[in-house]
Every structure is written in C-alpha cells, then in structure tokens.
PDB file of C-alpha atoms and ligand atoms in Angstrom:
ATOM      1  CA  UNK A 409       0.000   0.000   0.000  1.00  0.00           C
ATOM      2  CA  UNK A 410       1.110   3.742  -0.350  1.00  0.00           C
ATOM      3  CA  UNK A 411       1.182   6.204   2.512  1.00  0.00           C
ATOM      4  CA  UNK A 412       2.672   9.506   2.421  1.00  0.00           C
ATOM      5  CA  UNK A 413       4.003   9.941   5.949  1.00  0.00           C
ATOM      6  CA  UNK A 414       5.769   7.481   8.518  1.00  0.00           C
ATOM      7  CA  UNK A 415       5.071   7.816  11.936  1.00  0.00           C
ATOM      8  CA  UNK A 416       8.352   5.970  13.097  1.00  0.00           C
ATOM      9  CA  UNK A 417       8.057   5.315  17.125  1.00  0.00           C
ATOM     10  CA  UNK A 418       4.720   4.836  17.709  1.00  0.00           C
ATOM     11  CA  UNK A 419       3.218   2.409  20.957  1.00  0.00           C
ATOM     12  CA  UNK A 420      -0.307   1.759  19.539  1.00  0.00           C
ATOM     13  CA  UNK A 421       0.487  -1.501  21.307  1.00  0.00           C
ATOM     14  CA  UNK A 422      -0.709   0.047  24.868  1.00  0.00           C
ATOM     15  CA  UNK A 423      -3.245   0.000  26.730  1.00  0.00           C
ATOM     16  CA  UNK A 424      -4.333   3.598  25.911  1.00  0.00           C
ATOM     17  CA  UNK A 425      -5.040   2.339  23.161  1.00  0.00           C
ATOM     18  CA  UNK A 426      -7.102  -0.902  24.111  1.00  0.00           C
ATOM     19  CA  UNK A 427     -10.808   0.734  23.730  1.00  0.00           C
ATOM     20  CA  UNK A 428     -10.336   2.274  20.656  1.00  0.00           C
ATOM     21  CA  UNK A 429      -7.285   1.187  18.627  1.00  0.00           C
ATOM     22  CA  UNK A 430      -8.706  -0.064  15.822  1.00  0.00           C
ATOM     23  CA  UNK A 431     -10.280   3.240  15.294  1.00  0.00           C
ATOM     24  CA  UNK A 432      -7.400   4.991  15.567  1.00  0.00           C
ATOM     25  CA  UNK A 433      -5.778   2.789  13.244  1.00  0.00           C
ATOM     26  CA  UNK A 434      -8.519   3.604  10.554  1.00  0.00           C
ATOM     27  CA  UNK A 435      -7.437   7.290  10.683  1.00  0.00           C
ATOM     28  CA  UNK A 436      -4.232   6.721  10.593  1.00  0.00           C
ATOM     29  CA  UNK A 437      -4.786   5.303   7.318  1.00  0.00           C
ATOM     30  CA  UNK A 438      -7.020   7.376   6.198  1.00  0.00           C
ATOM     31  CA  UNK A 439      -4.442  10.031   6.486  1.00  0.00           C
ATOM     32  CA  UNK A 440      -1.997   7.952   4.527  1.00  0.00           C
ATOM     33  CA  UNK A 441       0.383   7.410   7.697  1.00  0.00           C
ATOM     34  CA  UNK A 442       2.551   4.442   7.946  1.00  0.00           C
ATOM     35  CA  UNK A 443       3.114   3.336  12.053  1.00  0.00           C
ATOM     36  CA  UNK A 444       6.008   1.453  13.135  1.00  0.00           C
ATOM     37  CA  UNK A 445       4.708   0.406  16.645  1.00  0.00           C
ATOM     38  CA  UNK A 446       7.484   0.047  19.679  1.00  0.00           C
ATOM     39  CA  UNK A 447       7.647  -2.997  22.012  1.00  0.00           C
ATOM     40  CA  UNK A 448       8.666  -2.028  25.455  1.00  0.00           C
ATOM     41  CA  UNK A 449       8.692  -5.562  26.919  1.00  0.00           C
ATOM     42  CA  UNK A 450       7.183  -8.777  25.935  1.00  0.00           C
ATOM     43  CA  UNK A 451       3.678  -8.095  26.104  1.00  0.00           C
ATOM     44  CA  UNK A 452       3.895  -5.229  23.811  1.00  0.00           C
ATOM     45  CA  UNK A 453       5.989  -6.789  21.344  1.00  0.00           C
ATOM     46  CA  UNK A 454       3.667  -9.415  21.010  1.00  0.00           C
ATOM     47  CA  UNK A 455       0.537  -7.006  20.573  1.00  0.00           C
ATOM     48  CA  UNK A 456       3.090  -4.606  18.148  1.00  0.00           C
ATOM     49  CA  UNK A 457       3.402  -8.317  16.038  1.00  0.00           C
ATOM     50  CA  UNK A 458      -0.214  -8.982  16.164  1.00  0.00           C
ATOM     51  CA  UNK A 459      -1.333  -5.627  15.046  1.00  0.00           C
ATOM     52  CA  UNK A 460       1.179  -5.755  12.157  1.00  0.00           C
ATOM     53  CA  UNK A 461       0.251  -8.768  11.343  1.00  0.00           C
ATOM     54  CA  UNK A 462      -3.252  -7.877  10.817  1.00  0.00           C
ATOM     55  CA  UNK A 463      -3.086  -4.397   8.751  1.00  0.00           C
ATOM     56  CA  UNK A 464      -0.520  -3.253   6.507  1.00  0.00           C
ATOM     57  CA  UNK A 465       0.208   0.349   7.369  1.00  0.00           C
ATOM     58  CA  UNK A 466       1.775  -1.236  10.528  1.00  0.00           C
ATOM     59  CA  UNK A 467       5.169  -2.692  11.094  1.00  0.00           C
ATOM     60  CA  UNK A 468       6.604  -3.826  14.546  1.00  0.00           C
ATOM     61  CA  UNK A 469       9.634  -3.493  16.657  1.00  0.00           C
ATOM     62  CA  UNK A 470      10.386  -5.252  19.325  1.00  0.00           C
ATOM     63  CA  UNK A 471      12.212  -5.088  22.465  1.00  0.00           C
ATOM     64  CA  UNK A 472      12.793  -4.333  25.839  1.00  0.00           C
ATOM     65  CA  UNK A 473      12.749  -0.871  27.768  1.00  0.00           C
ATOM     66  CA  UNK A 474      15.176  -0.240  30.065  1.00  0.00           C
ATOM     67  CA  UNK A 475      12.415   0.698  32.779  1.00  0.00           C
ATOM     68  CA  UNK A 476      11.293  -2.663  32.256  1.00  0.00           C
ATOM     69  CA  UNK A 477      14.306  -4.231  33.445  1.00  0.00           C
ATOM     70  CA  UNK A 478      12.947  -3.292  36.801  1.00  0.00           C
ATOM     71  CA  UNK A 479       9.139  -3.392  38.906  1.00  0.00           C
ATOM     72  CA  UNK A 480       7.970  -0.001  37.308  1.00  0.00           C
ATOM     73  CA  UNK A 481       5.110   2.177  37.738  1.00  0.00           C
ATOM     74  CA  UNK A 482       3.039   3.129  34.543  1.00  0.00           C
ATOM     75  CA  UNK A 483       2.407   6.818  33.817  1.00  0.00           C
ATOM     76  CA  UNK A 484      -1.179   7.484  33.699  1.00  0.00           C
ATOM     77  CA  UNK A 485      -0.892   8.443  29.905  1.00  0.00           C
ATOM     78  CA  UNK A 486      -0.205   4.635  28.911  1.00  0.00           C
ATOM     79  CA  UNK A 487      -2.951   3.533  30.927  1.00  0.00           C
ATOM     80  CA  UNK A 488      -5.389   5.433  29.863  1.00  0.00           C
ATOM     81  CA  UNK A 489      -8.647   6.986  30.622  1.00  0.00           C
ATOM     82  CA  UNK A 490     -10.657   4.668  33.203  1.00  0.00           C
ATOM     83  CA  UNK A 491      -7.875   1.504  32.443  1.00  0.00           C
ATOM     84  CA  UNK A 492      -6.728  -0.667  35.100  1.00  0.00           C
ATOM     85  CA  UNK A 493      -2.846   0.883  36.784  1.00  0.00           C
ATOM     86  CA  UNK A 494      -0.961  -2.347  36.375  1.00  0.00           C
ATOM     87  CA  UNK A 495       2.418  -2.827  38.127  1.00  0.00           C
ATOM     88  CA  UNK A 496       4.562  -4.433  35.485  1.00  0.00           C
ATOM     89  CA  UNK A 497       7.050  -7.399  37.116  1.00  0.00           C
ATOM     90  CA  UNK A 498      11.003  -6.635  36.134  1.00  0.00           C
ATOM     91  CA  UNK A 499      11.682  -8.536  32.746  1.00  0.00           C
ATOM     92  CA  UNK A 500      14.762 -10.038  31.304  1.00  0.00           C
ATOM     93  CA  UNK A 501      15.388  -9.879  27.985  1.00  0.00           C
ATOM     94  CA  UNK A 502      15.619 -13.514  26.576  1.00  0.00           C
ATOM     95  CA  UNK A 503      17.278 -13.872  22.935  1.00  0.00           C
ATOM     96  CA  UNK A 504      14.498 -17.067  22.317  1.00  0.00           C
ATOM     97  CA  UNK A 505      11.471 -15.821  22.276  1.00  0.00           C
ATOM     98  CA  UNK A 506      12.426 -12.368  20.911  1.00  0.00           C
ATOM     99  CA  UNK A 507      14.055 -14.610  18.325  1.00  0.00           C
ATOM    100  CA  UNK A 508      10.377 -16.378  18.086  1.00  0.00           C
ATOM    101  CA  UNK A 509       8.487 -13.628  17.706  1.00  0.00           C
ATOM    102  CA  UNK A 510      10.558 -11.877  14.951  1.00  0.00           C
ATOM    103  CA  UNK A 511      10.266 -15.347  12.981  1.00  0.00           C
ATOM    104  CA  UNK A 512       6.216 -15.478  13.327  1.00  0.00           C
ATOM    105  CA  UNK A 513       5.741 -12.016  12.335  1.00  0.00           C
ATOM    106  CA  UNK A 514       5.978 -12.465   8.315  1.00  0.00           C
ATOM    107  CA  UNK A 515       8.566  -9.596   7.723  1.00  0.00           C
ATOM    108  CA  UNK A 516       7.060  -6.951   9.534  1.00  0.00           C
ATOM    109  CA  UNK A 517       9.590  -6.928  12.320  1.00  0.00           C
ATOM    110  CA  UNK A 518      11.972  -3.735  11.303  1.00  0.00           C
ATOM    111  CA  UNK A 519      14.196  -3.909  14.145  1.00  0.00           C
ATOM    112  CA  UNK A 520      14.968  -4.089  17.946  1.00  0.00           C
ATOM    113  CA  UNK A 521      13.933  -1.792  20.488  1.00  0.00           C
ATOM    114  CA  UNK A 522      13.109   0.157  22.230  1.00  0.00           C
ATOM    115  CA  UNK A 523      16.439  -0.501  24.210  1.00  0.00           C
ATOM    116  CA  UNK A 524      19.195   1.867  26.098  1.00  0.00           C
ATOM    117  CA  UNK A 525      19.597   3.503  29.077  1.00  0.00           C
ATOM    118  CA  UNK A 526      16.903   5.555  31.023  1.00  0.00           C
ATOM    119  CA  UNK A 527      18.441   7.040  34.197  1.00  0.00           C
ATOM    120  CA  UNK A 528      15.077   9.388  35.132  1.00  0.00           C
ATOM    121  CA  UNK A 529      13.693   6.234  36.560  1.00  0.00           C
ATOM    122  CA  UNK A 530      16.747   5.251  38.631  1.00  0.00           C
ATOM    123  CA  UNK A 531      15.027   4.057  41.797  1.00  0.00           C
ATOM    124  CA  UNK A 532      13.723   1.226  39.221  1.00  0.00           C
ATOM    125  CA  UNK A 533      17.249  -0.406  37.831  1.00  0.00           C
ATOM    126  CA  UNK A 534      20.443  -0.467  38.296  1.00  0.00           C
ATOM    127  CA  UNK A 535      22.209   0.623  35.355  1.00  0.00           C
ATOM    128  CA  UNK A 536      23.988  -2.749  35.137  1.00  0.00           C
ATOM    129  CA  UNK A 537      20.861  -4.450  34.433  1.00  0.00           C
ATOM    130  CA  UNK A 538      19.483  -1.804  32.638  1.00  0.00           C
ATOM    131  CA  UNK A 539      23.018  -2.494  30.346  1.00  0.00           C
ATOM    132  CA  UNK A 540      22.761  -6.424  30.437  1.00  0.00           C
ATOM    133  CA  UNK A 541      19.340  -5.955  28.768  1.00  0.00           C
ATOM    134  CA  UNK A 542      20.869  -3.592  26.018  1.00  0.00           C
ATOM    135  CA  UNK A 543      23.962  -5.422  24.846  1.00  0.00           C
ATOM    136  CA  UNK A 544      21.786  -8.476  24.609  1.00  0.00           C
ATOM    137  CA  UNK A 545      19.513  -6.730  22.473  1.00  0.00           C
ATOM    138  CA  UNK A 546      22.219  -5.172  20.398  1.00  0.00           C
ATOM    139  CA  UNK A 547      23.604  -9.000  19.991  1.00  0.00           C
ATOM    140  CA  UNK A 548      20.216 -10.285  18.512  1.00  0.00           C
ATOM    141  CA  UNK A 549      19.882  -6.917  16.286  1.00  0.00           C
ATOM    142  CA  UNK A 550      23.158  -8.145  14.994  1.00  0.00           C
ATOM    143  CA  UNK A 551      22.535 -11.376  14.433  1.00  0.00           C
ATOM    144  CA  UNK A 552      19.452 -10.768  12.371  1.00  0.00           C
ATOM    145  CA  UNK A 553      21.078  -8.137  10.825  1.00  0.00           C
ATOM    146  CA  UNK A 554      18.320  -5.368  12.518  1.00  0.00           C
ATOM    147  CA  UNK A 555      18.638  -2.113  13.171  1.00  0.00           C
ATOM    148  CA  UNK A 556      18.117  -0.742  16.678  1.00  0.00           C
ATOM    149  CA  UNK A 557      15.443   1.572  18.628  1.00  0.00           C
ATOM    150  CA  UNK A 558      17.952   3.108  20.868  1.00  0.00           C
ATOM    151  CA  UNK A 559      16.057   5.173  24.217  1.00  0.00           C
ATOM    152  CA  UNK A 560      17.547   7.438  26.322  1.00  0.00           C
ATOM    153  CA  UNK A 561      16.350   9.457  29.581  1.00  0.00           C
ATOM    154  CA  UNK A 562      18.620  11.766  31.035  1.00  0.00           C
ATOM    155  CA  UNK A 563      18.535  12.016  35.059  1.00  0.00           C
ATOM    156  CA  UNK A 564      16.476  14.380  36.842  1.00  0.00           C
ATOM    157  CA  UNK A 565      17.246  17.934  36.741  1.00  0.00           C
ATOM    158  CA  UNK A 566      20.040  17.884  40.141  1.00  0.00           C
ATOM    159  CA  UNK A 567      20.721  14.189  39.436  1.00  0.00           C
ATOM    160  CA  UNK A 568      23.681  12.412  38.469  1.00  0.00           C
ATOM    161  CA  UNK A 569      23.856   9.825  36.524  1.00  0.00           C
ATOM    162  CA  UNK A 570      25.189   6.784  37.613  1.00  0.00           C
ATOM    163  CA  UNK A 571      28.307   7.002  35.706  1.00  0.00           C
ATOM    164  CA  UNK A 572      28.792  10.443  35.694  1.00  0.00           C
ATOM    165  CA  UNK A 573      28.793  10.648  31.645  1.00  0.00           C
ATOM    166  CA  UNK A 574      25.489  11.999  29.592  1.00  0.00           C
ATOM    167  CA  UNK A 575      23.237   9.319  28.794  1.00  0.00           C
ATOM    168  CA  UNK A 576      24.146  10.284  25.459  1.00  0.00           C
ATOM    169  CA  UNK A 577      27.921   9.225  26.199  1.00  0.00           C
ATOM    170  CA  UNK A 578      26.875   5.803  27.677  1.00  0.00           C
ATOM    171  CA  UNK A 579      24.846   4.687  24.892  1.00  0.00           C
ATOM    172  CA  UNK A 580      27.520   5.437  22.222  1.00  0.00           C
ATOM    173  CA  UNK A 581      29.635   3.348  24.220  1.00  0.00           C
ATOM    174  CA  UNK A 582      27.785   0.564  24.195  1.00  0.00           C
ATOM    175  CA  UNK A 583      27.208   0.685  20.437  1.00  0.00           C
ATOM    176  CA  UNK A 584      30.454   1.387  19.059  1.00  0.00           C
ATOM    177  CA  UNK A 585      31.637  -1.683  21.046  1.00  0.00           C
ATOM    178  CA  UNK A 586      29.090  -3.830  20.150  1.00  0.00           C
ATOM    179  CA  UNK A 587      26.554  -2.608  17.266  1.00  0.00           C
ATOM    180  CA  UNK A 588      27.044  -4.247  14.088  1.00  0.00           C
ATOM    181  CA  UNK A 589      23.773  -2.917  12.809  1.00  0.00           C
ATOM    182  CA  UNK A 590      22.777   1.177  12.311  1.00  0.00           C
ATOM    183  CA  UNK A 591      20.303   2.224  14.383  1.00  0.00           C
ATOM    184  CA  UNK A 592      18.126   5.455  15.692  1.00  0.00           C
ATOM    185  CA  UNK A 593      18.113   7.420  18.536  1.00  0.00           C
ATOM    186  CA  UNK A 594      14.442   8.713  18.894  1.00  0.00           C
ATOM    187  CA  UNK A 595      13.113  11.295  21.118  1.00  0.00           C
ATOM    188  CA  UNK A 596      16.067  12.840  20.718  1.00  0.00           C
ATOM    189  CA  UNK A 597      17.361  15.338  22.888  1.00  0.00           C
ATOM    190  CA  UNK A 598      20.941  15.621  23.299  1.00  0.00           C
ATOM    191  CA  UNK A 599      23.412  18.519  21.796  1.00  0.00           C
ATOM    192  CA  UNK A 600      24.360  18.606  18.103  1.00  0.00           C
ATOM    193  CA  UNK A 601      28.080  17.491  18.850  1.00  0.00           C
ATOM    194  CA  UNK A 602      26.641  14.114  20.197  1.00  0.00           C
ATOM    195  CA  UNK A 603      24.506  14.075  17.248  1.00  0.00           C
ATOM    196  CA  UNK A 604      27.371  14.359  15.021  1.00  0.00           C
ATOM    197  CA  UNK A 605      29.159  11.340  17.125  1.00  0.00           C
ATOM    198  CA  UNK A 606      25.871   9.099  16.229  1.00  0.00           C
ATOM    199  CA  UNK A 607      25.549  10.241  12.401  1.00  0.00           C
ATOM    200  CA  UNK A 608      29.620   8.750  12.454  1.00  0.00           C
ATOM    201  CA  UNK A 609      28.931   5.193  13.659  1.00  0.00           C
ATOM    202  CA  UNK A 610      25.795   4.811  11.414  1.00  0.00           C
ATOM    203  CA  UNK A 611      23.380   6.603  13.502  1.00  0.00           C
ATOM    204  CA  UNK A 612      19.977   8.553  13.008  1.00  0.00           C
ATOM    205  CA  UNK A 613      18.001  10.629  15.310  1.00  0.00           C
ATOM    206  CA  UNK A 614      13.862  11.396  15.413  1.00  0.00           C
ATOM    207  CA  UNK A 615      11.977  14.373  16.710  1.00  0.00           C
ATOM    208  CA  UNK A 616       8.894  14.073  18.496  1.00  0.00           C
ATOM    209  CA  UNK A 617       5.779  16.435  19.008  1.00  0.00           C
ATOM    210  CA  UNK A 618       8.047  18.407  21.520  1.00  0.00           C
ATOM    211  CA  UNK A 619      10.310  20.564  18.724  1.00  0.00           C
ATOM    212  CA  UNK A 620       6.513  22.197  18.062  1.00  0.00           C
ATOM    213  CA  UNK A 621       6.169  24.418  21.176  1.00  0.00           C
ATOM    214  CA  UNK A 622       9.539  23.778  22.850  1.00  0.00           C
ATOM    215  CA  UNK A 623      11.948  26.457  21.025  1.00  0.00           C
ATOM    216  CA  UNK A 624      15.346  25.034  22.711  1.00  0.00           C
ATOM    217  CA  UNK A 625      15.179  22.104  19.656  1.00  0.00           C
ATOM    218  CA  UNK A 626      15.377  24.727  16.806  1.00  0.00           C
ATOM    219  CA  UNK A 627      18.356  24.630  16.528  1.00  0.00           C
ATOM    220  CA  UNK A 628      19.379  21.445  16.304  1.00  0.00           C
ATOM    221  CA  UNK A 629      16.472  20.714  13.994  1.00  0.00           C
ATOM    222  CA  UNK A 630      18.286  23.523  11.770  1.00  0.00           C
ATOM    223  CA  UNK A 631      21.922  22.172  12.114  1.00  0.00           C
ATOM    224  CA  UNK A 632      20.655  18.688  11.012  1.00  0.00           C
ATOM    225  CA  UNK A 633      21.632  17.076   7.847  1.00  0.00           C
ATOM    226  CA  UNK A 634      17.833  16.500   6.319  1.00  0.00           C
ATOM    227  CA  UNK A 635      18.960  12.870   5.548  1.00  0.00           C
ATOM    228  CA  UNK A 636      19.713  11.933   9.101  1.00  0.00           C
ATOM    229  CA  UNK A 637      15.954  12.703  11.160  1.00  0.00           C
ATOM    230  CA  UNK A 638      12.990  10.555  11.364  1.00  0.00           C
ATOM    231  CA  UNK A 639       9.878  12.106  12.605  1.00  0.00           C
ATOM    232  CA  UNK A 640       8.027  10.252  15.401  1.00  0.00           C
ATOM    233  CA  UNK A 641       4.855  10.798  17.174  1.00  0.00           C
ATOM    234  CA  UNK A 642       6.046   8.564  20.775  1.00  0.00           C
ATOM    235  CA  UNK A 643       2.350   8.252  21.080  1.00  0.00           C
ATOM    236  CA  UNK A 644      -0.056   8.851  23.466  1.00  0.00           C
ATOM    237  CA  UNK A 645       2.366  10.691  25.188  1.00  0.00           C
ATOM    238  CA  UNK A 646       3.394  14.527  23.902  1.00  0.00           C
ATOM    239  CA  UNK A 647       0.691  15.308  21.611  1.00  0.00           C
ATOM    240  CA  UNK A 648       2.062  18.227  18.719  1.00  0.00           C
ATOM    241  CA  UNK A 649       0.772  21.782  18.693  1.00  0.00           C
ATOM    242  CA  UNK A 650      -2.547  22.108  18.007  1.00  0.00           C
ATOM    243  CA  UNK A 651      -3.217  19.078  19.759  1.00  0.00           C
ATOM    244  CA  UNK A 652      -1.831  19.696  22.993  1.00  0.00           C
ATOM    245  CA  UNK A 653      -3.040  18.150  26.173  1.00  0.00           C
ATOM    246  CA  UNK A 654      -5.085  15.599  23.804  1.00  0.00           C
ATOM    247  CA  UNK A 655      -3.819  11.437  23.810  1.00  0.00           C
ATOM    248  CA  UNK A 656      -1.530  11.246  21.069  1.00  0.00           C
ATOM    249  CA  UNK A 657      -2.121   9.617  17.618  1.00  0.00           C
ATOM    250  CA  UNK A 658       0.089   8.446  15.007  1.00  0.00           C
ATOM    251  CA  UNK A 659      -1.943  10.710  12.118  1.00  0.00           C
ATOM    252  CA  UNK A 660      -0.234  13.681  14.492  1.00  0.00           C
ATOM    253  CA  UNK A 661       3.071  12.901  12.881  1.00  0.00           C
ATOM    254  CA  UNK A 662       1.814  14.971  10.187  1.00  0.00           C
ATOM    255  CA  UNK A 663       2.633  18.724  12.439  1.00  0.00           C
ATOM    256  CA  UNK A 664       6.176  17.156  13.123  1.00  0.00           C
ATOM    257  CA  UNK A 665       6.902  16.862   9.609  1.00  0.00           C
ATOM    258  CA  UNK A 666       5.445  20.725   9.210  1.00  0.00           C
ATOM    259  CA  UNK A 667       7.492  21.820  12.057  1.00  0.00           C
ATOM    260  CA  UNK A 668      11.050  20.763  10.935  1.00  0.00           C
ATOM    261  CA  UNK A 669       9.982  21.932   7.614  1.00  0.00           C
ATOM    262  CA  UNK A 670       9.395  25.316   9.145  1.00  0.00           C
ATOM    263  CA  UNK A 671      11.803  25.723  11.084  1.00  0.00           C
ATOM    264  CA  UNK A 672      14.195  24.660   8.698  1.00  0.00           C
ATOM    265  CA  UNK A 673      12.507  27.096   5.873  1.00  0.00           C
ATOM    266  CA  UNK A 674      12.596  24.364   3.440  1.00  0.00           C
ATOM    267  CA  UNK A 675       9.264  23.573   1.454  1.00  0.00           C
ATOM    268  CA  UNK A 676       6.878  20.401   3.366  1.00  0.00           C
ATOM    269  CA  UNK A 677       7.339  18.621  -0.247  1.00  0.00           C
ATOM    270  CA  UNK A 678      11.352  17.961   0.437  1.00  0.00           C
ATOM    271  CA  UNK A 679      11.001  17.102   4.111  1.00  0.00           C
ATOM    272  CA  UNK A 680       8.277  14.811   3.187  1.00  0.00           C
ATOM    273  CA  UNK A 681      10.241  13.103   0.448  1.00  0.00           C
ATOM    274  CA  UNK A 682      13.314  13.118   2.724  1.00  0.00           C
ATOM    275  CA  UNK A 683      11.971  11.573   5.458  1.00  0.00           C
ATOM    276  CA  UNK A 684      10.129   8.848   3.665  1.00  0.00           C
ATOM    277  CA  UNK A 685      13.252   7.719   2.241  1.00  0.00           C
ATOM    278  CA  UNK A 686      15.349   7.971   5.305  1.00  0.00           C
ATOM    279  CA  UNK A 687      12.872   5.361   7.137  1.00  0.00           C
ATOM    280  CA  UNK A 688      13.057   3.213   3.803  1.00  0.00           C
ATOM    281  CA  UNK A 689      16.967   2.810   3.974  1.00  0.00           C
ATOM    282  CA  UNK A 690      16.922   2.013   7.333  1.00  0.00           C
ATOM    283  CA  UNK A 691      13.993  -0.470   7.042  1.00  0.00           C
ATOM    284  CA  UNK A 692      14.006  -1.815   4.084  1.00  0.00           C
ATOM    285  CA  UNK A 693      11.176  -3.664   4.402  1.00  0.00           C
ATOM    286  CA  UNK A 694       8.982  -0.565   4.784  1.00  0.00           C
ATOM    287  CA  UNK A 695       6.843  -1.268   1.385  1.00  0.00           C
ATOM    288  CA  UNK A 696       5.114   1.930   0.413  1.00  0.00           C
TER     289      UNK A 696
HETATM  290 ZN1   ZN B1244       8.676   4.875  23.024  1.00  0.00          ZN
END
C-alpha cells in the first residue's frame, strides 16, 4: 500500500489504546500514515506483532525498555482513561522468544527496540541491568542483521547519573563496542556534537511532538543534515501543537513533519520526500 508519511516510534500496542485502537488505526490510514509500533517488553511486542500482522500500514519493533528491566510504575498516559494501573514485574530480555516472535511475524519486524539507558527512573534499575538488557539486544539486532530503537532518559534535573557521563555518552559506548547494525536514537534530545558522534557510527536521530512548542530544539532541527531525522509521534504521550493536552495519535506525525519543515525554511514537499526515504533505507522492508 502507499502512505505519504511514517510515523516511526509509535506504541499503539498500549493500553491507551485498548478501547479504541482499531479506530485509531482507521485514521491513521485514512491520512496515509505508515506506524512502526514500539515494544517495550514482551507483552507489547507481542501485541506490536499482532497488530502488524493484521493491517498493513503497521510494522513492529520489538524489544525491551530499560524501565522494564525493573518493577515499574506506569504513567497514567499509557494507561489510559478509566484503564486498570498495572504494576509491570522486572523482565529479562531472553534472545528465544524475541528470536520467536521476529520469525512469526511475516517480515514486519523492522528492528529491535526500544532498548538503552533511562536514568530518570533510577530508583527502578540499576544501570547494570538496565546495560545487560541492552547489549543483549544489540547481539540479537546483529545477528538478524536489525537495526536498533535506541532510548535514552537523562537524570532528573540535580541528578547524576550513575556514571557520571550523559546518557548520550553511555549509549555510544555501548554501540560502538558492540553494534554491528545502524540504528536510531528517537526522542532525541541531546546537543548537536553528540549528534554528530551518532551520524559517524551509522546513527539517526527522530523528533517528536516536543520541537513544536519547545523552542530550545530549533536549533538542532536547523543544524541537522535532512537525511539523518525521522519524525516520530512517541504516542499517546506529547501530543504536537494544536493538539496539545489531547492522547496522542500516530496521524499527528503529520505537524512534526510541518514543524522541521518550518523551522528549517525548506518547502513540506522535500522534508516529506526526505523523510520517507530515510525510514526506507533504514527499514528496508517498509513497502510503500
Ligand atoms: Zn517509546
């Protein structure tokens, strides 16, 4: 099928979503938006597989969060209106039925994730578990030749981090010593200079809803080589301008594609184009 845009970290796959997904999904289309859905543990990857399986706008990744490593609380926006707070258990990543789940899902698996660090959460993991979890991801991205959903969460303002570095500097780390694979760093956040240090080891980075009414992202967004961004929608959380305060949907993408075009000044045609093809070289088996 054709769509127009790519909505390339999306988590249709929660329970926000559980009322009224297939709705949502209908719009999406509608709007011509292709989702790439984001497992966060097991559960979610499976539900990611199932709804890729099942319409062809959507394609899965799948993975393991690194709040997940740990017994986690659930912010209210992944719960949704009137759903059941659930406590998830810690979860270890296990190669097998990752492994499994990639080989029942028909192709529609483009790549690993969401994995990395996440030290805003730190009374939930310890950041060698949290980095356990990672490398073995980044050794089953390898071996199926995947590229990787990389997260990272910076510590709270006044925080450390637990290894003094930028969670920026810690996930590079990691990769350059054991990625075989490219991979994208979405929601990103970080300075231009680690930017530059991703784009050198085969790296990409995504904006969400945020660079529309947060002016410290300008810019970077400016300094940006065009062929290096995704746009994302992270949704439900941080729904674009004019949407604000509303549950996120993946047809949103749409105002983060208008946003780096205008802040850029470069006509919504060539970002559009762009951005399509950046998500088709780094999963190929995007078909649109
Ligand atoms: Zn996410």
């Amino acid at each position: 099928m054709s769509f127009s845009y790519i909505d390339t970290h999306a988590h249709l796959n929660l329970p926000a979503f559980a009322e009224d997904g297939e709705a949502v999904i209908a719009r999406s289309k509608a709007e011509g938006v292709g989702v790439i859905n984001i497992g966060t543990q097991a559960e979610t990857s499976s539900k990611a597989v199932a709804l890729a399986l099942l319409h062809e706008h959507l394609y899965a990744m799948i993975g393991l969060h690194p709040i997940q490593t740990a017994p986690s609380a659930v912010a209210d926006e992944e719960t949704g209106k009137g759903g059941t707070p659930r406590v998830p258990e810690a979860e270890v990543f296990t190669k097998d039925f990752y492994r499994q789940l990639y080989q029942e899902s028909n192709g529609k698996v483009v790549g690993i994730g969401e994995c990395g660090f996440d030290y805003f959460h730190t009374e939930m993991g310890s950041y060698a578990v949290q980095e356990a979890a990672f490398i073995a991801q980044i050794e089953l991205a390898n071996e199926l030749a995947l590229p990787l959903m990389i997260h990272t969460r910076g510590p709270k303002p006044g925080e450390e981090s637990p290894t003094g570095r930028s969670v920026y500097a810690d996930v590079l780390a990691v990769l350059k010593q054991y990625a075989t694979v490219p991979f994208n760093v979405h929601f990103y956040a970080g300075t231009y200079e680690e930017a530059k240090q991703f784009f050198e080891i085969g790296g990409t980075i995504s904006f969400t809803g945020v660079i529309t009414f947060a002016k410290v992202y300008e810019e970077l967004v400016r300094a940006v080589p065009l062929e290096l961004i995704h746009a994302e929608t992270d949704c439900p959380y941080v729904a674009p301008v004019p949407y604000r305060g509303k549950r996120c949907e993946p047809w949103m993408v749409k105002e983060v594609y208008k946003h780096i075009a205008a802040i850029r000044r470069e006509a919504e045609s060539v970002v559009q184009h762009q951005l399509l093809e950046n998500a088709k070289r780094l999963y190929p088996q995007l078909s649109f």
